[in-house]
Amino acid sequence: MTRSGDKPRPMPTDGKPSSPRFWGRIRGYFLAGLVVSAPIGITLWLTLWFVGLFDVWIKPLIPYPYNPDHYLPFSVPGVGLVFALVGITLIGALAANLVGRRVIFYWDALLNHMPVVRSVYKGTKQIFETVFSQKGTTFRQVGLIEWPRKGIYSIVFISRELDGGQVGLEPGRAMYAVYISTTPNPTSGYVYFIDVADVRIIDMPVEDALKLIVSMGLVFPEREGGFQTIGGNVDQTVVKALLAEDKPKRPRRQKSA
């Protein structure tokens, strides 16, 4: 029995599925295959591009006896990358001894006297030393701030705690240096200096926050009970005490008898 006004469903003829249902399944299969194959294809393409980039740069510099392309009828991918890794490792070993440190000292002195190269070299060196140094700091906390206006919250990465006097503000003002990343490119963004009381620190891992930003909010990290606020409206006296502990203490002068 069908209700009045209901359109009858298209019945299959000769045992064949109806056309809308058939094409719906084909569309679902295609989308499922695209979800599986697209990440694999993009990963392989980026890997081959990265390896080929080193081959183009490094292979012409490899001595003839050590280049396998001169002995084999086909080109071996990855040879330039292997030689680059070996060369970087040797440079690191050289820089670790006394002779290497002296060479780097004179090299830095030479580049620091070049007007344009000096700025590029010093900035690039500082970035790599901060990122790859074992003693360097990385993003360890995720927070929320009201930006770009009140009532709208944006995810920020806490870089470090600092005193307002370090950035030309009132000395003793407890602040955070935060990084606001753009979507979907996390390497592009803005650095802000904001009062500690205006940041709500949440217990979300940095990796999950990056996934949320890169996916434009589509991939939301799931956790039972949600992500709770573990900081917000923090008393600035606590941060001031922490900043005071980081400052080197001056030795007291002994009073003469």
CSV table of N, CA, C and O in Angstrom, one decimal, residues 96-143:
chain,number,residue,atom,x,y,z
A,96,ALA,N,82.4,20.5,15.2
A,96,ALA,CA,82.4,20.2,16.6
A,96,ALA,C,83.8,20.2,17.2
A,96,ALA,O,83.9,20.3,18.4
A,97,ASN,N,84.9,20.3,16.4
A,97,ASN,CA,86.2,20.3,16.9
A,97,ASN,C,86.7,21.8,16.9
A,97,ASN,O,86.1,22.7,16.4
A,98,LEU,N,87.9,21.9,17.4
A,98,LEU,CA,88.5,23.3,17.6
A,98,LEU,C,88.8,23.9,16.3
A,98,LEU,O,88.5,25.1,16.1
A,99,VAL,N,89.3,23.2,15.3
A,99,VAL,CA,89.6,23.8,14.0
A,99,VAL,C,88.3,24.2,13.3
A,99,VAL,O,88.3,25.3,12.7
A,100,GLY,N,87.3,23.4,13.4
A,100,GLY,CA,86.1,23.7,12.7
A,100,GLY,C,85.4,25.0,13.3
A,100,GLY,O,84.9,25.8,12.6
A,101,ARG,N,85.5,25.1,14.6
A,101,ARG,CA,84.9,26.3,15.3
A,101,ARG,C,85.7,27.6,14.9
A,101,ARG,O,85.1,28.6,14.7
A,102,ARG,N,87.0,27.5,14.7
A,102,ARG,CA,87.7,28.6,14.2
A,102,ARG,C,87.3,29.0,12.8
A,102,ARG,O,87.2,30.2,12.5
A,103,VAL,N,87.1,28.0,12.0
A,103,VAL,CA,86.7,28.3,10.6
A,103,VAL,C,85.4,28.9,10.6
A,103,VAL,O,85.1,29.9,9.8
A,104,ILE,N,84.4,28.4,11.3
A,104,ILE,CA,83.1,29.0,11.4
A,104,ILE,C,83.1,30.4,12.0
A,104,ILE,O,82.4,31.3,11.5
A,105,PHE,N,84.0,30.7,12.9
A,105,PHE,CA,84.2,32.0,13.5
A,105,PHE,C,84.6,33.0,12.4
A,105,PHE,O,84.0,34.1,12.3
A,106,TYR,N,85.6,32.6,11.6
A,106,TYR,CA,86.1,33.5,10.5
A,106,TYR,C,85.0,33.7,9.4
A,106,TYR,O,84.9,34.7,8.8
A,107,TRP,N,84.3,32.6,9.2
A,107,TRP,CA,83.2,32.6,8.2
A,107,TRP,C,82.1,33.6,8.6
A,107,TRP,O,81.6,34.4,7.8
A,108,ASP,N,81.7,33.5,9.9
A,108,ASP,CA,80.7,34.4,10.4
A,108,ASP,C,81.2,35.9,10.4
A,108,ASP,O,80.4,36.8,10.0
A,109,ALA,N,82.5,36.1,10.7
A,109,ALA,CA,83.0,37.4,10.7
A,109,ALA,C,83.0,38.0,9.2
A,109,ALA,O,82.7,39.2,9.0
A,110,LEU,N,83.3,37.1,8.3
A,110,LEU,CA,83.3,37.6,6.9
A,110,LEU,C,81.9,38.0,6.4
A,110,LEU,O,81.7,39.0,5.8
A,111,LEU,N,80.9,37.1,6.7
A,111,LEU,CA,79.5,37.4,6.3
A,111,LEU,C,78.9,38.6,7.0
A,111,LEU,O,78.0,39.2,6.4
A,112,ASN,N,79.3,38.8,8.2
A,112,ASN,CA,78.7,39.9,9.0
A,112,ASN,C,79.2,41.2,8.5
A,112,ASN,O,78.6,42.3,8.9
A,113,HIS,N,80.2,41.3,7.6
A,113,HIS,CA,80.6,42.5,7.0
A,113,HIS,C,80.0,42.8,5.7
A,113,HIS,O,80.3,43.8,5.1
A,114,MET,N,79.1,41.9,5.2
A,114,MET,CA,78.4,42.1,3.9
A,114,MET,C,77.1,42.7,4.2
A,114,MET,O,76.3,42.1,5.0
A,115,PRO,N,76.7,43.8,3.6
A,115,PRO,CA,75.5,44.5,3.9
A,115,PRO,C,74.2,43.7,3.8
A,115,PRO,O,73.5,43.6,4.7
A,116,VAL,N,74.0,43.1,2.6
A,116,VAL,CA,72.7,42.4,2.4
A,116,VAL,C,72.8,41.0,2.9
A,116,VAL,O,71.8,40.5,3.5
A,117,VAL,N,73.9,40.3,2.6
A,117,VAL,CA,74.0,38.9,3.0
A,117,VAL,C,73.9,38.8,4.5
A,117,VAL,O,73.5,37.8,5.0
A,118,ARG,N,74.4,39.8,5.2
A,118,ARG,CA,74.5,39.7,6.7
A,118,ARG,C,73.1,39.5,7.3
A,118,ARG,O,72.9,38.6,8.1
A,119,SER,N,72.1,40.3,6.8
A,119,SER,CA,70.8,40.1,7.4
A,119,SER,C,70.2,38.8,7.1
A,119,SER,O,69.5,38.1,8.0
A,120,VAL,N,70.3,38.3,5.9
A,120,VAL,CA,69.8,37.0,5.5
A,120,VAL,C,70.4,35.9,6.2
A,120,VAL,O,69.8,35.0,6.8
A,121,TYR,N,71.8,36.0,6.4
A,121,TYR,CA,72.5,34.9,7.0
A,121,TYR,C,72.2,34.8,8.5
A,121,TYR,O,72.0,33.7,9.1
A,122,LYS,N,72.2,36.0,9.2
A,122,LYS,CA,71.9,36.0,10.6
A,122,LYS,C,70.5,35.5,10.9
A,122,LYS,O,70.3,34.8,11.9
A,123,GLY,N,69.6,36.0,10.1
A,123,GLY,CA,68.2,35.6,10.4
A,123,GLY,C,68.0,34.1,10.2
A,123,GLY,O,67.3,33.4,11.0
A,124,THR,N,68.5,33.6,9.1
A,124,THR,CA,68.4,32.1,8.8
A,124,THR,C,69.1,31.3,9.8
A,124,THR,O,68.6,30.3,10.3
A,125,LYS,N,70.3,31.7,10.2
A,125,LYS,CA,71.0,31.0,11.3
A,125,LYS,C,70.3,30.9,12.6
A,125,LYS,O,70.2,29.9,13.3
A,126,GLN,N,69.7,32.1,13.0
A,126,GLN,CA,69.0,32.1,14.2
A,126,GLN,C,67.8,31.2,14.2
A,126,GLN,O,67.4,30.5,15.2
A,127,ILE,N,67.1,31.1,13.1
A,127,ILE,CA,65.9,30.3,12.9
A,127,ILE,C,66.3,28.8,13.1
A,127,ILE,O,65.7,28.0,13.8
A,128,PHE,N,67.3,28.4,12.4
A,128,PHE,CA,67.8,27.0,12.4
A,128,PHE,C,68.3,26.6,13.8
A,128,PHE,O,68.1,25.5,14.3
A,129,GLU,N,69.0,27.6,14.4
A,129,GLU,CA,69.5,27.3,15.8
A,129,GLU,C,68.4,27.1,16.8
A,129,GLU,O,68.5,26.3,17.7
A,130,THR,N,67.3,27.9,16.6
A,130,THR,CA,66.2,27.8,17.5
A,130,THR,C,65.4,26.5,17.3
A,130,THR,O,65.0,25.9,18.3
A,131,VAL,N,65.2,26.1,16.0
A,131,VAL,CA,64.4,25.0,15.7
A,131,VAL,C,65.1,23.7,16.0
A,131,VAL,O,64.5,22.7,16.6
A,132,PHE,N,66.4,23.6,15.7
A,132,PHE,CA,67.1,22.3,15.8
A,132,PHE,C,68.0,22.2,17.0
A,132,PHE,O,68.6,21.1,17.3
A,133,SER,N,68.2,23.3,17.8
A,133,SER,CA,69.0,23.2,18.9
A,133,SER,C,68.3,22.3,20.0
A,133,SER,O,67.1,22.4,20.2
A,134,GLN,N,69.1,21.4,20.6
A,134,GLN,CA,68.5,20.6,21.7
A,134,GLN,C,68.1,21.4,22.9
A,134,GLN,O,67.2,20.9,23.6
A,135,LYS,N,68.7,22.5,23.1
A,135,LYS,CA,68.3,23.4,24.2
A,135,LYS,C,67.2,24.4,23.9
A,135,LYS,O,66.8,25.2,24.7
A,136,GLY,N,66.9,24.4,22.6
A,136,GLY,CA,65.9,25.4,22.2
A,136,GLY,C,64.5,25.1,22.6
A,136,GLY,O,64.2,24.0,23.0
A,137,THR,N,63.6,26.1,22.6
A,137,THR,CA,62.3,25.9,23.1
A,137,THR,C,61.4,25.8,21.8
A,137,THR,O,61.6,26.5,20.8
A,138,THR,N,60.3,25.0,21.9
A,138,THR,CA,59.3,24.9,20.9
A,138,THR,C,58.0,25.2,21.5
A,138,THR,O,57.8,25.4,22.7
A,139,PHE,N,56.9,25.1,20.6
A,139,PHE,CA,55.6,25.3,21.1
A,139,PHE,C,55.2,24.1,22.0
A,139,PHE,O,55.2,23.0,21.5
A,140,ARG,N,54.9,24.4,23.2
A,140,ARG,CA,54.5,23.4,24.1
A,140,ARG,C,53.1,23.5,24.7
A,140,ARG,O,52.6,22.6,25.3
A,141,GLN,N,52.5,24.7,24.4
A,141,GLN,CA,51.2,24.9,25.0
A,141,GLN,C,50.3,25.6,23.9
A,141,GLN,O,50.8,26.3,23.0
A,142,VAL,N,49.0,25.3,24.0
A,142,VAL,CA,48.0,25.9,23.1
A,142,VAL,C,47.1,26.7,23.9
A,142,VAL,O,46.7,26.3,25.0
A,143,GLY,N,46.7,27.9,23.4
A,143,GLY,CA,45.8,28.7,24.1
A,143,GLY,C,44.7,29.3,23.2
A,143,GLY,O,44.7,29.1,22.0
